Short mmCIF file of C-alpha atoms and ligand atoms in Angstrom, two decimals:
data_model
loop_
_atom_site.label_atom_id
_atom_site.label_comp_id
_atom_site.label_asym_id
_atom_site.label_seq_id
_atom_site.Cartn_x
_atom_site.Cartn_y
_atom_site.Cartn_z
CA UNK A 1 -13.73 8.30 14.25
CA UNK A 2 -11.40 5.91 12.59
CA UNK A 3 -8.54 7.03 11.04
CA UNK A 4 -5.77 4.02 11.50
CA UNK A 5 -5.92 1.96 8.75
CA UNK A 6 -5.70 3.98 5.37
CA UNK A 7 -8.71 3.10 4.16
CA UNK A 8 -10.59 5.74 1.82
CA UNK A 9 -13.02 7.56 4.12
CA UNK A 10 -15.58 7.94 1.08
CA UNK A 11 -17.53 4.83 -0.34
CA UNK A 12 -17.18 3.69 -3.72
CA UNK A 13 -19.95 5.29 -6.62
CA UNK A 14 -23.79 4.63 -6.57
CA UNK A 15 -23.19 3.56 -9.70
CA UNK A 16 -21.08 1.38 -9.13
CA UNK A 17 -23.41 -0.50 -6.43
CA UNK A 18 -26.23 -0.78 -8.89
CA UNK A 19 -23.92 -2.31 -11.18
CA UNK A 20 -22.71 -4.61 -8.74
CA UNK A 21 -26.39 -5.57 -7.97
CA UNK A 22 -27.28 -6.36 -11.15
CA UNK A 23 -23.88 -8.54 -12.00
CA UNK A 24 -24.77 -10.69 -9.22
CA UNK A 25 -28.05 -11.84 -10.79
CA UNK A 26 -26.21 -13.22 -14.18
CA UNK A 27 -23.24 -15.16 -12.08
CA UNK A 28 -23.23 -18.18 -13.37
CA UNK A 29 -22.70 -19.42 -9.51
CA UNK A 30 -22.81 -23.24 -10.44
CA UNK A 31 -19.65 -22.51 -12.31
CA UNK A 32 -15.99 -22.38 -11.67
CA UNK A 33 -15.11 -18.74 -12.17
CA UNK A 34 -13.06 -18.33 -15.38
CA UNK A 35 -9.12 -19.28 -13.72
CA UNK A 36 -7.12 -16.69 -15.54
CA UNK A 37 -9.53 -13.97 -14.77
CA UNK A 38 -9.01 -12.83 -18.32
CA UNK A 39 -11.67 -9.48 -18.31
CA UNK A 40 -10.53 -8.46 -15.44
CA UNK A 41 -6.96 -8.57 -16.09
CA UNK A 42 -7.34 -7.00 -19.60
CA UNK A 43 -8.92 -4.22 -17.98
CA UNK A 44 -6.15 -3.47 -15.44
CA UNK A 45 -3.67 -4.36 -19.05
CA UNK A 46 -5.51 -1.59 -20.47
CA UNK A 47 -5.47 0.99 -17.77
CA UNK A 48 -1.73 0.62 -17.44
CA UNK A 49 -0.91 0.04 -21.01
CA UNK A 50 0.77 -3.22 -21.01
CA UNK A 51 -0.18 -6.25 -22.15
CA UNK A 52 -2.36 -8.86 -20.05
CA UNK A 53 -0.14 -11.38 -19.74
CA UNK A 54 1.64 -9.21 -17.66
CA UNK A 55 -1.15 -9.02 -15.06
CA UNK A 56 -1.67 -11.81 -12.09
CA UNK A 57 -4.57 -10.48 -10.24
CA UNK A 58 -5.66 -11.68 -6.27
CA UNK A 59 -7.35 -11.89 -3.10
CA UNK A 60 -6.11 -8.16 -2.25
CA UNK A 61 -2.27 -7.13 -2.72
CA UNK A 62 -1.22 -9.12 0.36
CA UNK A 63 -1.97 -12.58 -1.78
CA UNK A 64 -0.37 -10.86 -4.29
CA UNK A 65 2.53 -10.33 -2.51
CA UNK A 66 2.02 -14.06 -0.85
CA UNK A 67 2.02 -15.79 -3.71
CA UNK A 68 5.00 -13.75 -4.81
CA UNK A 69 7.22 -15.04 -1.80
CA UNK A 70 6.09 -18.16 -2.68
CA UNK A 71 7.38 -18.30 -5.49
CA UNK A 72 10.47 -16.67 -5.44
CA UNK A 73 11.43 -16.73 -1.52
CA UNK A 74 11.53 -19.91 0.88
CA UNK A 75 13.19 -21.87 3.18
CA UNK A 76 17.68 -21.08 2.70
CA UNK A 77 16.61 -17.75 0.24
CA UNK A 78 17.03 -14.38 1.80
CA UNK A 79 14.64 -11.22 1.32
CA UNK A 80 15.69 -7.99 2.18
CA UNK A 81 13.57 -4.88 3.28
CA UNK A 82 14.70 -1.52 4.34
CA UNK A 83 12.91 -0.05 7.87
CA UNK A 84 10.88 1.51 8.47
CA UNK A 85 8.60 0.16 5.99
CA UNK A 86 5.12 -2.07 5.55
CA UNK A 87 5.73 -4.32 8.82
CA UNK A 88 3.84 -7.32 6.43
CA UNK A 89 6.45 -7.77 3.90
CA UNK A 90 9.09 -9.38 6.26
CA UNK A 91 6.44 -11.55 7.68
CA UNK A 92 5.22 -13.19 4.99
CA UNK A 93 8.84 -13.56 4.25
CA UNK A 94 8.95 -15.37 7.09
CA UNK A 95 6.32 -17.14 7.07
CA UNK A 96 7.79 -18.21 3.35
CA UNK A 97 10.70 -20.31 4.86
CA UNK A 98 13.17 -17.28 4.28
CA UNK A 99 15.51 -15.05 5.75
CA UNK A 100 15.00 -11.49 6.37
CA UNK A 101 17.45 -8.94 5.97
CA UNK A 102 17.12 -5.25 6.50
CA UNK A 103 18.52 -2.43 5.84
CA UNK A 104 18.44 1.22 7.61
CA UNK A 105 16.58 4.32 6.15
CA UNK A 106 18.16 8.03 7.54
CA UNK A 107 16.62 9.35 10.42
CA UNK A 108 14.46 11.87 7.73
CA UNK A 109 13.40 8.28 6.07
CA UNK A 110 15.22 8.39 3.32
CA UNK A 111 17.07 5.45 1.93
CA UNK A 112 20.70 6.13 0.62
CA UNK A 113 22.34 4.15 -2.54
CA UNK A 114 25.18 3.51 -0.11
CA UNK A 115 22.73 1.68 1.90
CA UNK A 116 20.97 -0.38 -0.97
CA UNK A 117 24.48 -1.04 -2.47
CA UNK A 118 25.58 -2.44 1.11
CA UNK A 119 22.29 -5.14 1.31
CA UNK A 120 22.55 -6.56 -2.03
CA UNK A 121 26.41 -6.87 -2.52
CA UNK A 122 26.21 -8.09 1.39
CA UNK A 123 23.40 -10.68 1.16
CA UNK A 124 22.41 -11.22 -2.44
CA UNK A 125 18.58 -11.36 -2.01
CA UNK A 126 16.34 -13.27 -3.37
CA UNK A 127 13.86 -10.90 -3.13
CA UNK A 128 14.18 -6.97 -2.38
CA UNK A 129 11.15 -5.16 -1.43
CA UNK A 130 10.63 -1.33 -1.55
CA UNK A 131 7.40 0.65 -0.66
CA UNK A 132 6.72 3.77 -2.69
CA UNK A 133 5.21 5.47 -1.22
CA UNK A 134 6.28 3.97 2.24
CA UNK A 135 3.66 3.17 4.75
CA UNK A 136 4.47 4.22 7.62
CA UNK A 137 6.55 6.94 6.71
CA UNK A 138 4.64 7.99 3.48
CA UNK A 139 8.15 9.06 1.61
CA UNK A 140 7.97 8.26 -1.99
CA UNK A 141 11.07 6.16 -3.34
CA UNK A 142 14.06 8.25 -4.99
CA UNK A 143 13.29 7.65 -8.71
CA UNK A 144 17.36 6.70 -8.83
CA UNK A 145 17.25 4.22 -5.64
CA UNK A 146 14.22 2.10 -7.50
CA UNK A 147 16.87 2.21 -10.87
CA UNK A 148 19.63 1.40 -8.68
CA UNK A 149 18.35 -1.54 -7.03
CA UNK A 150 16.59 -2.92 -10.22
CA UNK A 151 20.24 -2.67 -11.53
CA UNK A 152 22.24 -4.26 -9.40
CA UNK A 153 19.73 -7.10 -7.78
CA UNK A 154 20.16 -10.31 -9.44
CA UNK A 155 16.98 -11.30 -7.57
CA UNK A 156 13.24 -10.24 -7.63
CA UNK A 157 12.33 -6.58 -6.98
CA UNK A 158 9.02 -5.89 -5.52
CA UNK A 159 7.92 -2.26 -5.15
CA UNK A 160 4.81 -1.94 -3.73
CA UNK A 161 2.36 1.20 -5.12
CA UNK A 162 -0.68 0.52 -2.52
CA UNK A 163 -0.37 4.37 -2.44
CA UNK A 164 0.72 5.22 -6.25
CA UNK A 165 -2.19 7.34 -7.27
CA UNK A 166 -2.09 9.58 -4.36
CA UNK A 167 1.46 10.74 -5.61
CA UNK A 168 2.77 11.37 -8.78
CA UNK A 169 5.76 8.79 -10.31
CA UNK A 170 5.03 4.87 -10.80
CA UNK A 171 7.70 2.27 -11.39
CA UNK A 172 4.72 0.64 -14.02
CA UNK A 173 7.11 1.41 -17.05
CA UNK A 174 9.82 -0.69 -15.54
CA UNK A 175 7.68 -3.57 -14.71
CA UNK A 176 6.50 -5.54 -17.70
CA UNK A 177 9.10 -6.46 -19.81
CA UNK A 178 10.30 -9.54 -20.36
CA UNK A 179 13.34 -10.32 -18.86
CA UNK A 180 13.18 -7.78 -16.23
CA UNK A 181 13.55 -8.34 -12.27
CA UNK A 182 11.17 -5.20 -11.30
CA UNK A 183 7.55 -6.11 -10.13
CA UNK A 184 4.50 -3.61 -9.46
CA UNK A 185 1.72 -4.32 -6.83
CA UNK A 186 -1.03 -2.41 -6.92
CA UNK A 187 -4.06 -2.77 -4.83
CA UNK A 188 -8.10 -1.79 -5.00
CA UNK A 189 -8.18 -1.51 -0.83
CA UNK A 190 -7.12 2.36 -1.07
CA UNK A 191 -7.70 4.33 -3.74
CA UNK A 192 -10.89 2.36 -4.96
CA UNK A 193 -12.49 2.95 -2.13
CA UNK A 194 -12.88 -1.03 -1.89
CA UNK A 195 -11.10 -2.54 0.81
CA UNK A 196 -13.94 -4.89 1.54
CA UNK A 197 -13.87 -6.29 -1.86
CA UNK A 198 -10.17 -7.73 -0.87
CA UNK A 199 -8.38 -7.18 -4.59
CA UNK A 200 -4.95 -6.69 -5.80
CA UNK A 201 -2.89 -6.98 -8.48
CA UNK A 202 0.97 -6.96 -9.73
CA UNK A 203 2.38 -6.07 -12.80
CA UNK A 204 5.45 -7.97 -14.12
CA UNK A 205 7.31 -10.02 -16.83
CA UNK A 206 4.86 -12.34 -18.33
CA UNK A 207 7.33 -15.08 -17.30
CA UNK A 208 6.99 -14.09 -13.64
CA UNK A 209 3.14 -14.18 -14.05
CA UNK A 210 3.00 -17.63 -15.56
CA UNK A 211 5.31 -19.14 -12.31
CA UNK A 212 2.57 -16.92 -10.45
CA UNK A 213 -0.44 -18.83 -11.70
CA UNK A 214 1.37 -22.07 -11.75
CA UNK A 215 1.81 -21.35 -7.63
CA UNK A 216 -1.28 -20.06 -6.83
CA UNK A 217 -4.51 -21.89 -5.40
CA UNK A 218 -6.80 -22.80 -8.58
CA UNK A 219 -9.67 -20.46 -9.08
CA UNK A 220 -8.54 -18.46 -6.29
CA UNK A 221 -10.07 -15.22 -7.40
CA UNK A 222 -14.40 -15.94 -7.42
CA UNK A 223 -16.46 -15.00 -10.18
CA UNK A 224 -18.06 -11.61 -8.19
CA UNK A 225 -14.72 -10.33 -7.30
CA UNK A 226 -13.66 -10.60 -11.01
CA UNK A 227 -16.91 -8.73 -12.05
CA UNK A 228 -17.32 -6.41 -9.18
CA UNK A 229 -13.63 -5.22 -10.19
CA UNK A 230 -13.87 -4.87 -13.43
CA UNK A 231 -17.45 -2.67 -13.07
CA UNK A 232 -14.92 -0.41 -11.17
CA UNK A 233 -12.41 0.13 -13.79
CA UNK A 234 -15.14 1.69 -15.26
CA UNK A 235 -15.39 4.58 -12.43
CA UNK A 236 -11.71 5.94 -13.06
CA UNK A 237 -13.07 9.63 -13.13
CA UNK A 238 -14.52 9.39 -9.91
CA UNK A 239 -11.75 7.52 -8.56
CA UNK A 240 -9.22 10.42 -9.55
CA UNK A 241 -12.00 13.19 -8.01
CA UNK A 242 -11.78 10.97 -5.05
CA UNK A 243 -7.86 10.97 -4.43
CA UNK A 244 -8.02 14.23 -5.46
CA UNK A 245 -9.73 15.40 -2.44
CA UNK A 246 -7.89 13.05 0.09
CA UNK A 247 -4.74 14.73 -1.10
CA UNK A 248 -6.45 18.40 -0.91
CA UNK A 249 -6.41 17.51 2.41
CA UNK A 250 -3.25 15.80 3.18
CA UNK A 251 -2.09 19.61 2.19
CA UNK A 252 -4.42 20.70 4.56
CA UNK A 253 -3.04 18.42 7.55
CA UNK A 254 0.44 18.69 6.38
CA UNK A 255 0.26 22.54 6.97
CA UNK A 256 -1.72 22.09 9.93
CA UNK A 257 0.75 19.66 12.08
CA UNK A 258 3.98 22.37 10.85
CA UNK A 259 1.86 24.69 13.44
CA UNK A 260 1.68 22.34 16.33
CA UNK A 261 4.48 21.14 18.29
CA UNK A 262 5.54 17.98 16.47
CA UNK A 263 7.75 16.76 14.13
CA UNK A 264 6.18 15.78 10.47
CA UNK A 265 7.72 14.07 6.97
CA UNK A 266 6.54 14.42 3.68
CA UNK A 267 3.47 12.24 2.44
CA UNK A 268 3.09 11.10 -1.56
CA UNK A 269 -0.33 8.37 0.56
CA UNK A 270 -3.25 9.22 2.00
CA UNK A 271 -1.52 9.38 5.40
CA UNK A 272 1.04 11.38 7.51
CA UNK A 273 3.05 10.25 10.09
CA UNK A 274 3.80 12.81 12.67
CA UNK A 275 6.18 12.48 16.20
CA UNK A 276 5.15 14.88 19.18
CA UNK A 277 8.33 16.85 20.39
CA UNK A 278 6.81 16.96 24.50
CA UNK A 279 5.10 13.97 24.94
CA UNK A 280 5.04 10.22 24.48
CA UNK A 281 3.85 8.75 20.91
CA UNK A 282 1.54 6.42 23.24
CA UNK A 283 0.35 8.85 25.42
CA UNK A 284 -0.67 11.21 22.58
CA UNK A 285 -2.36 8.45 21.15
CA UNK A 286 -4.47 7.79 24.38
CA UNK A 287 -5.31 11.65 24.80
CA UNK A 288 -6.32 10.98 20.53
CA UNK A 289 -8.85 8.06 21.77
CA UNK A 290 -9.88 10.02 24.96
CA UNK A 291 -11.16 12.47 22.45
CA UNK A 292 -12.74 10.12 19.99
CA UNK A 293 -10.07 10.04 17.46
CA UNK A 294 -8.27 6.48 16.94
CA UNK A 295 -5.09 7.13 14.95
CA UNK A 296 -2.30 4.15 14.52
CA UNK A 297 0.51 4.00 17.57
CA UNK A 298 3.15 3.02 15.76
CA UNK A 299 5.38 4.67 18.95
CA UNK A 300 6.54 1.01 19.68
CA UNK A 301 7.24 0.16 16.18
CA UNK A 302 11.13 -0.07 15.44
CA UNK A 303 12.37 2.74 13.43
CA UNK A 304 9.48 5.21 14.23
CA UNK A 305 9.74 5.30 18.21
CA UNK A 306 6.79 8.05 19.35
CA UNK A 307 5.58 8.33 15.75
CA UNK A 308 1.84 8.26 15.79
CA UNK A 309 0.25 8.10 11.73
CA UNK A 310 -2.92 9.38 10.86
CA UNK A 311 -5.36 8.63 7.55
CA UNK A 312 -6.83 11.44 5.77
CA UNK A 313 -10.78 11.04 6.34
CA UNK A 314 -13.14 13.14 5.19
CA UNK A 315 -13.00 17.12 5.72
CA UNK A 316 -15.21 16.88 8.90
CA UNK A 317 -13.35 14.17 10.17
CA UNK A 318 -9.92 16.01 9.34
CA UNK A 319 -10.59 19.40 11.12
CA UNK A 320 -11.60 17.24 14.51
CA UNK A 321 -8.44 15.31 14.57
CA UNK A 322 -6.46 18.91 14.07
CA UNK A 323 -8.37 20.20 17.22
CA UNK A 324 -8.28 17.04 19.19
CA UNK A 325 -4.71 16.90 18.67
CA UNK A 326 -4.33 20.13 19.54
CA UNK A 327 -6.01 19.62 22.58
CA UNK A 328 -4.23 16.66 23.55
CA UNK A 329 -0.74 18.54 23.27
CA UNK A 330 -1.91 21.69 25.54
CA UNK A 331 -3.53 19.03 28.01
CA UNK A 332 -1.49 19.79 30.94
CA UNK A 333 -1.23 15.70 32.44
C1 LIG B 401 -2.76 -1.17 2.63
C2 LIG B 401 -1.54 -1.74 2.04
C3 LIG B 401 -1.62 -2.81 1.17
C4 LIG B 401 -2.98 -3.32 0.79
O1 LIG B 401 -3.13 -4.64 0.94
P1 LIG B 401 -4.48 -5.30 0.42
O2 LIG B 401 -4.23 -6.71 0.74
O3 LIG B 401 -4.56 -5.04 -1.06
O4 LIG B 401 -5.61 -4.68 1.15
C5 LIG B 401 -0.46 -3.30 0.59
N1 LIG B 401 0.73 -2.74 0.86
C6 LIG B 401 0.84 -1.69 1.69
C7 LIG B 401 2.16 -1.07 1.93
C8 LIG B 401 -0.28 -1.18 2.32
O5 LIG B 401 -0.16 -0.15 3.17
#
């Protein structure tokens, strides 16, 4: 079983499929899909009460976040990003032209204002990204810390909710008005059971979606994407049942791993990251796969040496990982 890349384990509503089906018969395919994706966008407007022109929707929150560093980051600008966090956001920086900077979280993954304080007045980004809550750690940001940086960053804040729902505060209210540095990407790959569909979204200052459309491809996002996710956004219910389960059972693993002889943090996502106190990250990870369990080895991964993170999956799946882990820690070599 595959639990390594946080994807829901359950599929998205019948319903929804059906609808799906029958949207794809009244495409009109020999069209350009409409460029500002304006139902789709009011939709996702409406969900998080804002208004749409505070919505740029794309190909997943990875072009979200791509067309964000485009925009705002480059060659001679500087982004900063405090490890251990989502690996992808200081290489697309990269990739962008800029320079990476990043800061330290504490040993228990926390990140201290001290710390923030030190990487803006030091470097003056361009761009400061947080994850709340953090993959791979799965801490959710200090309410103050995501005030703080918003604050005292002259630049562009990005914190990135890929996990939001499956915890409890959202920076949302900080995001859309005008003005404001503070950016909010959400994403459909998670939650929405729809990581196939590849859709994402940010919310921000209408000004900051306007250079976003002016930077991004033309008719980027196709006309089935922009109807298959709005026919979602009409599943919320079963969307909440959905998380609500996955975090039933993030209790369930949580209180599981405090048995076993590892060390565990915290989770607001649908994962937990866990470090085995006797025996390599890797190894455990082989003795996982040996078994038929494929976690992520993140034991080579700066920041989270011998940390190994695992996705909640279904209630089946999440009672074999317990015992397969716990046979891989009593395995005597
Ligand atoms: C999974 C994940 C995403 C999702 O990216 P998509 O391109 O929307 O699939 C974004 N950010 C973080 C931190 C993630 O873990």
């Amino acid at each position: 079983m595959r639990l390594n890349t946080n994807e829901s384990p359950f599929p998205p509503p019948q319903g929804w499929r059906a609808e799906v089906a029958r949207l794809v018969a009244s495409i009109d395919w020999n069209r350009y899909p409409d460029r500002e994706a304006h139902a789709l966008r009011g939709a996702i407007a409406t969900r998080h009460g804002v208004d749409m022109s505070s919505v740029f929707v794309a190909n997943g929150s990875n072009e979200v976040l791509q067309t964000l560093l485009l925009s705002y980051a480059g060659a001679k600008r500087t982004v900063a990003v405090f490890e251990p966090t989502y690996q992808l956001h200081a290489h697309l920086a990269r990739i962008s032209g800029a320079t990476v900077v990043a800061g330290r979280r504490s040993s228990d993954y926390t990140l201290s204002s001290e710390e923030i304080q030190r990487v803006v007045s030091e470097h003056s980004p361009n761009v400061t990204f947080l994850c709340s809550p953090n993959n791979p750690t799965g801490r959710v940001e200090a309410w103050g810390n995501i005030e703080l940086l918003a604050d005292i960053s002259s630049g562009l804040v990005i914190i990135d909710e890929a996990y939001a729902e499956f915890s409890e505060r959202s920076a949302v209210e900080l995001a859309s008005t005008s003005g404001g540095n503070v950016v909010v990407s959400r994403t459909f790959s998670k939650t929405w059971s729809l990581a196939g569909l590849r859709l994402g979204y940010v919310i921000a200052p209408p000004e900051i979606v306007d250079m976003l459309h002016a930077v991004v491809l033309p008719y980027h996002l196709d006309s089935f994407k922009q109807a298959a996710g709005l026919a979602a956004l009409g599943y919320v219910d079963e969307m909440n049942d959905r998380v609500a389960r996955i975090v039933a059972e993030r209790g369930r693993i949580t209180e599981a791993l405090s048995r076993l002889d590892v060390d565990t943090w915290p989770s607001g996502a649908n994962f937990v990251l866990f470090k085995p106190r006797q025996i390599g990250g890797h190894a455990t990870w082989q003795r996982l796969v040996d078994r038929g369990v494929l976690v992520r080895d993140c034991s080579s991964w700066s920041g989270v040496e011998d940390c190994l993170r695992v996705t909640v999956g279904t209630e089946d799946e999440n009672s074999a990982f317990i015992e397969a882990l716990k046979q891989a820690l009593e395995q005597s070599e």
